[in-house]
Coordinates of C-alpha atoms in Angstrom, one line a residue:
Chain C
M3 CA 0.0 0.0 0.0
E4 CA 1.3 3.4 -0.9
I5 CA 1.1 6.3 1.6
S6 CA 1.0 8.9 -1.1
P7 CA 0.6 9.0 -4.9
D8 CA 4.2 10.4 -5.1
N9 CA 5.4 6.8 -4.8
I10 CA 3.5 5.6 -7.9
I11 CA 6.0 6.2 -10.7
L12 CA 4.4 5.9 -14.1
W13 CA 7.4 6.8 -16.3
Q14 CA 11.1 7.4 -15.6
S15 CA 14.0 8.6 -17.7
G16 CA 17.2 9.2 -15.8
I17 CA 16.4 11.4 -12.9
V18 CA 13.2 12.7 -14.5
K19 CA 10.3 10.9 -12.9
L20 CA 6.6 11.2 -13.8
N21 CA 4.6 10.2 -10.7
A22 CA 0.9 9.9 -10.2
T23 CA 0.7 13.3 -8.4
I24 CA 2.1 15.2 -11.3
L25 CA 0.0 13.4 -13.9
Y26 CA -3.2 13.9 -12.1
T27 CA -2.4 17.5 -11.3
W28 CA -1.9 18.1 -15.0
L29 CA -5.3 16.4 -15.5
V30 CA -7.0 18.7 -13.1
M31 CA -5.3 21.7 -14.6
I32 CA -6.5 20.7 -18.1
I33 CA -10.0 20.2 -16.9
L34 CA -10.1 23.6 -15.1
V35 CA -8.4 25.6 -17.8
G36 CA -10.3 23.9 -20.6
G37 CA -13.6 24.2 -18.8
S38 CA -13.1 27.9 -18.0
W39 CA -11.9 28.6 -21.5
L40 CA -15.0 26.9 -22.9
V41 CA -17.4 28.7 -20.6
T42 CA -15.9 32.2 -21.1
R43 CA -16.1 32.0 -24.9
Q44 CA -19.5 33.5 -25.3
L45 CA -20.3 35.5 -22.2
S46 CA -23.4 37.6 -22.4
V47 CA -25.4 40.0 -20.3
Q48 CA -28.7 39.1 -21.9
P49 CA -31.4 37.7 -19.6
K50 CA -31.1 34.3 -21.4
L51 CA -27.7 33.0 -20.3
S52 CA -26.2 29.7 -21.4
R53 CA -26.2 26.9 -18.8
R54 CA -22.5 26.8 -18.6
Q55 CA -22.3 30.5 -17.8
H56 CA -25.0 30.1 -15.2
L57 CA -22.9 27.3 -13.5
L58 CA -19.7 29.4 -13.4
E59 CA -21.6 32.5 -12.2
I60 CA -23.2 30.5 -9.3
I61 CA -19.7 29.1 -8.3
V62 CA -18.0 32.5 -8.4
D63 CA -20.9 34.3 -6.7
A64 CA -20.9 31.7 -3.9
I65 CA -17.1 32.0 -3.4
A66 CA -17.4 35.8 -3.4
D67 CA -20.2 35.7 -0.7
Q68 CA -18.1 33.4 1.5
I69 CA -15.1 35.7 1.2
R70 CA -17.2 38.7 2.0
D71 CA -18.5 37.0 5.1
A72 CA -15.1 35.8 6.3
S73 CA -13.1 38.9 5.7
R74 CA -15.7 41.7 5.9
Q75 CA -14.1 43.3 2.9
E76 CA -14.9 43.6 -0.7
P77 CA -14.1 40.2 -2.3
S78 CA -12.8 41.4 -5.7
Q79 CA -9.1 41.6 -4.8
F80 CA -9.1 38.1 -3.1
L81 CA -11.4 36.3 -5.5
P82 CA -8.8 35.2 -8.0
F83 CA -6.4 33.7 -5.4
I84 CA -8.9 32.2 -2.9
G85 CA -11.3 31.1 -5.6
T86 CA -8.5 29.3 -7.4
L87 CA -7.4 27.5 -4.2
F88 CA -10.9 26.4 -3.5
I89 CA -11.8 25.2 -7.0
F90 CA -8.5 23.4 -7.5
V91 CA -8.6 21.5 -4.2
A92 CA -12.3 20.7 -4.6
T93 CA -11.8 19.4 -8.2
C94 CA -8.8 17.4 -7.0
N95 CA -11.0 15.7 -4.4
L96 CA -14.2 15.4 -6.3
L97 CA -12.5 13.5 -9.2
T98 CA -11.8 10.6 -6.8
L99 CA -15.2 9.5 -7.9
F100 CA -13.3 7.8 -10.8
P101 CA -11.6 4.5 -10.1
I102 CA -7.9 4.8 -10.9
Y103 CA -7.6 8.4 -10.1
E104 CA -5.7 9.4 -6.9
S105 CA -6.2 12.9 -5.5
P106 CA -3.1 15.0 -5.8
A107 CA -4.2 16.6 -2.5
G108 CA -3.3 13.3 -0.9
S109 CA 0.4 14.0 -1.5
L110 CA 2.3 16.2 0.9
S111 CA 4.2 17.9 -1.9
T112 CA 1.0 19.3 -3.5
T113 CA -0.4 20.5 -0.2
T114 CA 2.9 22.0 0.8
A115 CA 3.0 23.9 -2.5
L116 CA -0.5 25.3 -1.9
A117 CA 0.4 26.2 1.6
L118 CA 3.5 28.0 0.4
C119 CA 1.3 30.0 -2.0
V120 CA -0.7 31.2 1.1
F121 CA 2.6 31.8 3.0
V122 CA 3.7 34.2 0.2
A123 CA 0.3 35.7 -0.3
V124 CA -0.1 36.9 3.3
P125 CA 2.7 39.4 3.3
L126 CA 2.0 40.4 -0.4
Y127 CA -1.6 41.4 0.5
G128 CA -0.5 43.0 3.7
I129 CA 2.2 45.1 1.9
K130 CA -0.2 46.0 -0.9
N131 CA -2.8 47.3 1.5
R132 CA -0.6 48.9 4.3
G133 CA 2.9 49.4 2.8
V134 CA 6.1 47.7 3.8
G135 CA 6.6 49.5 7.0
G136 CA 3.1 49.1 8.2
Y137 CA 3.2 45.4 7.5
L138 CA 6.6 44.7 9.1
K139 CA 5.5 46.8 12.2
H140 CA 2.8 44.2 13.1
F141 CA 5.5 41.6 13.8
L142 CA 6.7 43.9 16.7
Q143 CA 3.2 44.1 18.2
P144 CA 2.5 44.0 21.1
S145 CA 6.2 44.1 22.1
P146 CA 9.4 43.4 20.2
F147 CA 10.0 40.4 22.4
M148 CA 7.2 38.7 20.6
L149 CA 9.1 38.7 17.2
P150 CA 10.3 35.1 17.4
F151 CA 6.9 33.8 18.3
Q152 CA 5.2 35.8 15.5
L153 CA 7.7 34.3 13.1
I154 CA 7.1 30.8 14.5
S155 CA 3.3 31.2 14.2
E156 CA 3.7 32.3 10.5
I157 CA 5.6 29.2 9.7
S158 CA 3.7 26.7 11.9
R159 CA 0.3 27.7 10.5
T160 CA 1.7 27.2 7.0
L161 CA 2.8 23.7 8.0
S162 CA -0.5 23.0 9.7
L163 CA -2.4 24.1 6.6
A164 CA -0.3 21.6 4.5
V165 CA -0.4 18.7 6.9
R166 CA -4.2 19.1 7.6
L167 CA -5.2 18.8 4.0
F168 CA -2.7 16.0 3.3
G169 CA -3.8 14.0 6.4
N170 CA -7.5 14.3 5.7
I171 CA -7.3 13.3 2.0
M172 CA -4.7 10.6 2.7
S173 CA -6.7 9.1 5.5
G174 CA -9.8 9.0 3.3
S175 CA -8.1 7.1 0.5
M176 CA -6.3 4.9 3.0
L177 CA -9.5 3.9 4.7
V178 CA -11.1 3.0 1.4
A179 CA -8.1 0.9 0.5
I180 CA -8.1 -0.9 3.9
L181 CA -11.9 -1.5 3.8
L182 CA -11.6 -2.8 0.2
S183 CA -9.4 -5.6 1.5
I184 CA -11.7 -6.4 4.5
V185 CA -15.3 -5.8 3.3
P186 CA -15.2 -5.5 -0.5
L187 CA -19.0 -5.1 -0.9
L188 CA -21.0 -1.9 -0.6
F189 CA -19.2 -0.5 2.5
P190 CA -16.3 1.1 0.7
M191 CA -18.8 2.8 -1.5
V192 CA -20.4 4.5 1.5
M193 CA -16.9 5.5 2.7
R194 CA -16.1 6.9 -0.7
A195 CA -19.3 9.1 -0.6
F196 CA -18.2 10.2 2.8
G197 CA -14.8 11.0 1.4
L198 CA -16.4 13.3 -1.2
L199 CA -18.0 15.2 1.6
I200 CA -14.8 15.4 3.5
G201 CA -13.0 16.5 0.3
V202 CA -15.3 19.5 -0.3
I203 CA -15.3 20.5 3.4
Q204 CA -11.5 20.4 3.4
A205 CA -11.3 22.5 0.3
Y206 CA -13.7 25.0 1.9
V207 CA -11.7 25.0 5.1
F208 CA -8.4 25.5 3.3
A209 CA -9.8 28.5 1.3
I210 CA -11.4 30.0 4.4
L211 CA -8.3 29.6 6.5
A212 CA -6.2 31.2 3.8
M213 CA -8.7 34.1 3.7
V214 CA -8.6 34.4 7.5
Y215 CA -4.7 34.5 7.5
I216 CA -4.6 37.1 4.8
A217 CA -7.3 39.2 6.5
S218 CA -5.4 39.0 9.8
G219 CA -2.2 40.1 8.1
M220 CA -4.1 43.1 6.8
R221 CA -6.1 43.9 9.9
A222 CA -3.2 43.7 12.3
Q223 CA -1.7 47.0 11.0
K224 CA -5.0 48.8 10.9
S225 CA -5.1 49.1 14.7
S226 CA -1.4 50.1 14.9
Chain K
M20 CA 15.1 -10.3 20.9
S21 CA 16.7 -9.1 17.8
D22 CA 16.9 -5.5 16.8
I23 CA 14.6 -5.9 13.8
S24 CA 11.8 -7.4 15.7
L25 CA 12.2 -4.8 18.4
I26 CA 11.9 -2.0 15.9
G27 CA 8.9 -3.6 14.2
M28 CA 7.1 -4.2 17.5
M29 CA 7.7 -0.8 18.9
S30 CA 6.6 0.9 15.7
I31 CA 3.3 -0.9 15.6
F32 CA 2.8 -0.4 19.3
T33 CA 3.6 3.3 19.1
A34 CA 1.4 3.7 16.0
G35 CA -1.6 2.3 17.9
L36 CA -0.8 4.3 21.0
S37 CA -0.5 7.6 19.1
I38 CA -3.8 7.2 17.2
G39 CA -5.6 6.0 20.3
L40 CA -4.4 8.8 22.6
G41 CA -4.7 11.3 19.7
A42 CA -8.4 10.5 19.2
I43 CA -9.4 11.2 22.8
G44 CA -8.7 15.0 23.0
P45 CA -10.2 16.0 19.7
A46 CA -13.2 13.8 20.3
I47 CA -13.9 15.7 23.6
G48 CA -13.2 19.0 21.9
E49 CA -15.5 18.3 19.0
G50 CA -18.2 17.2 21.3
L51 CA -18.0 20.4 23.3
A52 CA -17.9 22.5 20.1
L53 CA -21.0 20.7 18.7
A54 CA -22.9 21.0 21.9
N55 CA -22.3 24.7 22.1
A56 CA -23.2 25.2 18.4
M57 CA -26.4 23.3 19.0
R58 CA -27.2 25.6 21.9
A59 CA -26.4 28.6 19.8
L60 CA -28.6 27.4 17.0
A61 CA -31.5 26.8 19.3
Q62 CA -31.2 30.3 20.7
Q63 CA -30.6 32.1 17.4
P64 CA -32.0 30.1 14.5
D65 CA -31.6 33.2 12.2
K66 CA -27.8 33.0 12.5
A67 CA -27.8 29.4 11.4
N68 CA -25.5 30.2 8.4
T69 CA -22.8 31.9 10.4
I70 CA -22.9 29.4 13.2
T71 CA -22.7 26.4 10.9
R72 CA -19.8 27.9 9.0
T73 CA -17.8 28.8 12.1
L74 CA -18.6 25.3 13.4
F75 CA -17.2 23.6 10.3
V76 CA -14.0 25.7 10.4
G77 CA -13.6 25.2 14.1
M78 CA -14.2 21.4 13.8
A79 CA -11.6 21.2 11.0
L80 CA -9.1 23.0 13.2
I81 CA -9.8 20.7 16.2
E82 CA -9.7 17.6 14.0
S83 CA -6.4 18.5 12.6
T84 CA -4.7 17.5 15.9
A85 CA -6.2 14.0 15.5
I86 CA -5.1 14.1 11.8
Y87 CA -1.5 14.9 13.0
C88 CA -1.6 11.8 15.2
F89 CA -2.9 9.8 12.3
V90 CA -0.2 11.0 10.0
V91 CA 2.4 10.0 12.6
S92 CA 1.0 6.5 13.0
M93 CA 0.8 6.0 9.2
I94 CA 4.4 7.1 8.9
L95 CA 5.4 4.6 11.7
I96 CA 3.6 1.8 9.9
F97 CA 4.2 2.5 6.2
A98 CA 7.2 4.8 5.9
N99 CA 9.2 4.2 9.1
P100 CA 12.7 5.6 8.5
F101 CA 14.3 3.3 11.2
W102 CA 12.6 0.2 9.7
N103 CA 13.8 1.2 6.2
Y104 CA 17.3 1.7 7.6
V105 CA 17.4 -1.8 9.2
L106 CA 16.0 -3.3 6.0
D107 CA 18.7 -1.7 3.9
R108 CA 21.4 -2.9 6.3
S109 CA 20.2 -6.4 6.5
G110 CA 19.6 -6.5 2.7
G111 CA 23.0 -5.0 1.8

């Protein structure tokens, strides 16, 4: 049994390896980019919209609402980043419906990459909204002695973001694999359906936590 | 007892111990969170959306401690570095 799809190597030439994580990430990317490209070909503002445009508008609207609720700010500047995170992770997890597919979110390298994006985005949004000095000043709040702890908290929450997503998705696929060898009939199907729910909730939690971290990076300097 | 069986035994024992102990705390925490969310829902049904969302995020944060324990026990069973080291030594 493999602990992560990183270990499933499909093709190898020298030191260049193509593992299941990379392949399925490409698959998700193709689906997302191709789907968005298809939908945005004929956008219209007429009352009669195409079904595909309706679908995308519902998704984008829902994400914008959630961002507005979580950050209490206008969602337009966060929508591209947070929306991409949510849609990517959700698609990764929902595609586990198909038999041989392994979710790339069940690999620690994918989740670490996503968490690093959040790690970089927090100071970027903070600096963009409050300037370099204003952002750096919040590390010295409430007193300069807290600086190491502030830095540790920045790093540890990135780590926890990565390990949480990895652990949840990996545990889901691992449970299904173990159950398949014990009770091969019907029960793994129920766990798979449960895994779909967990996958969407984890995508939601990942996006909301990223939003909360970014908002806290911006709000901290407002008071100072 | 040889080293290899000692390492194997301790890995499996510790894996069970870590997932067992690691499930207790989060279970109590999630129970408390859910009970309080239920109480809040009964008092303010209008705020159901906000309460449910906060509950989900909070639950996921609590659950992540259990997930850390799970990851540790999975590493001990399936990707144990000491075990791999011993296997390399005995094989080579």
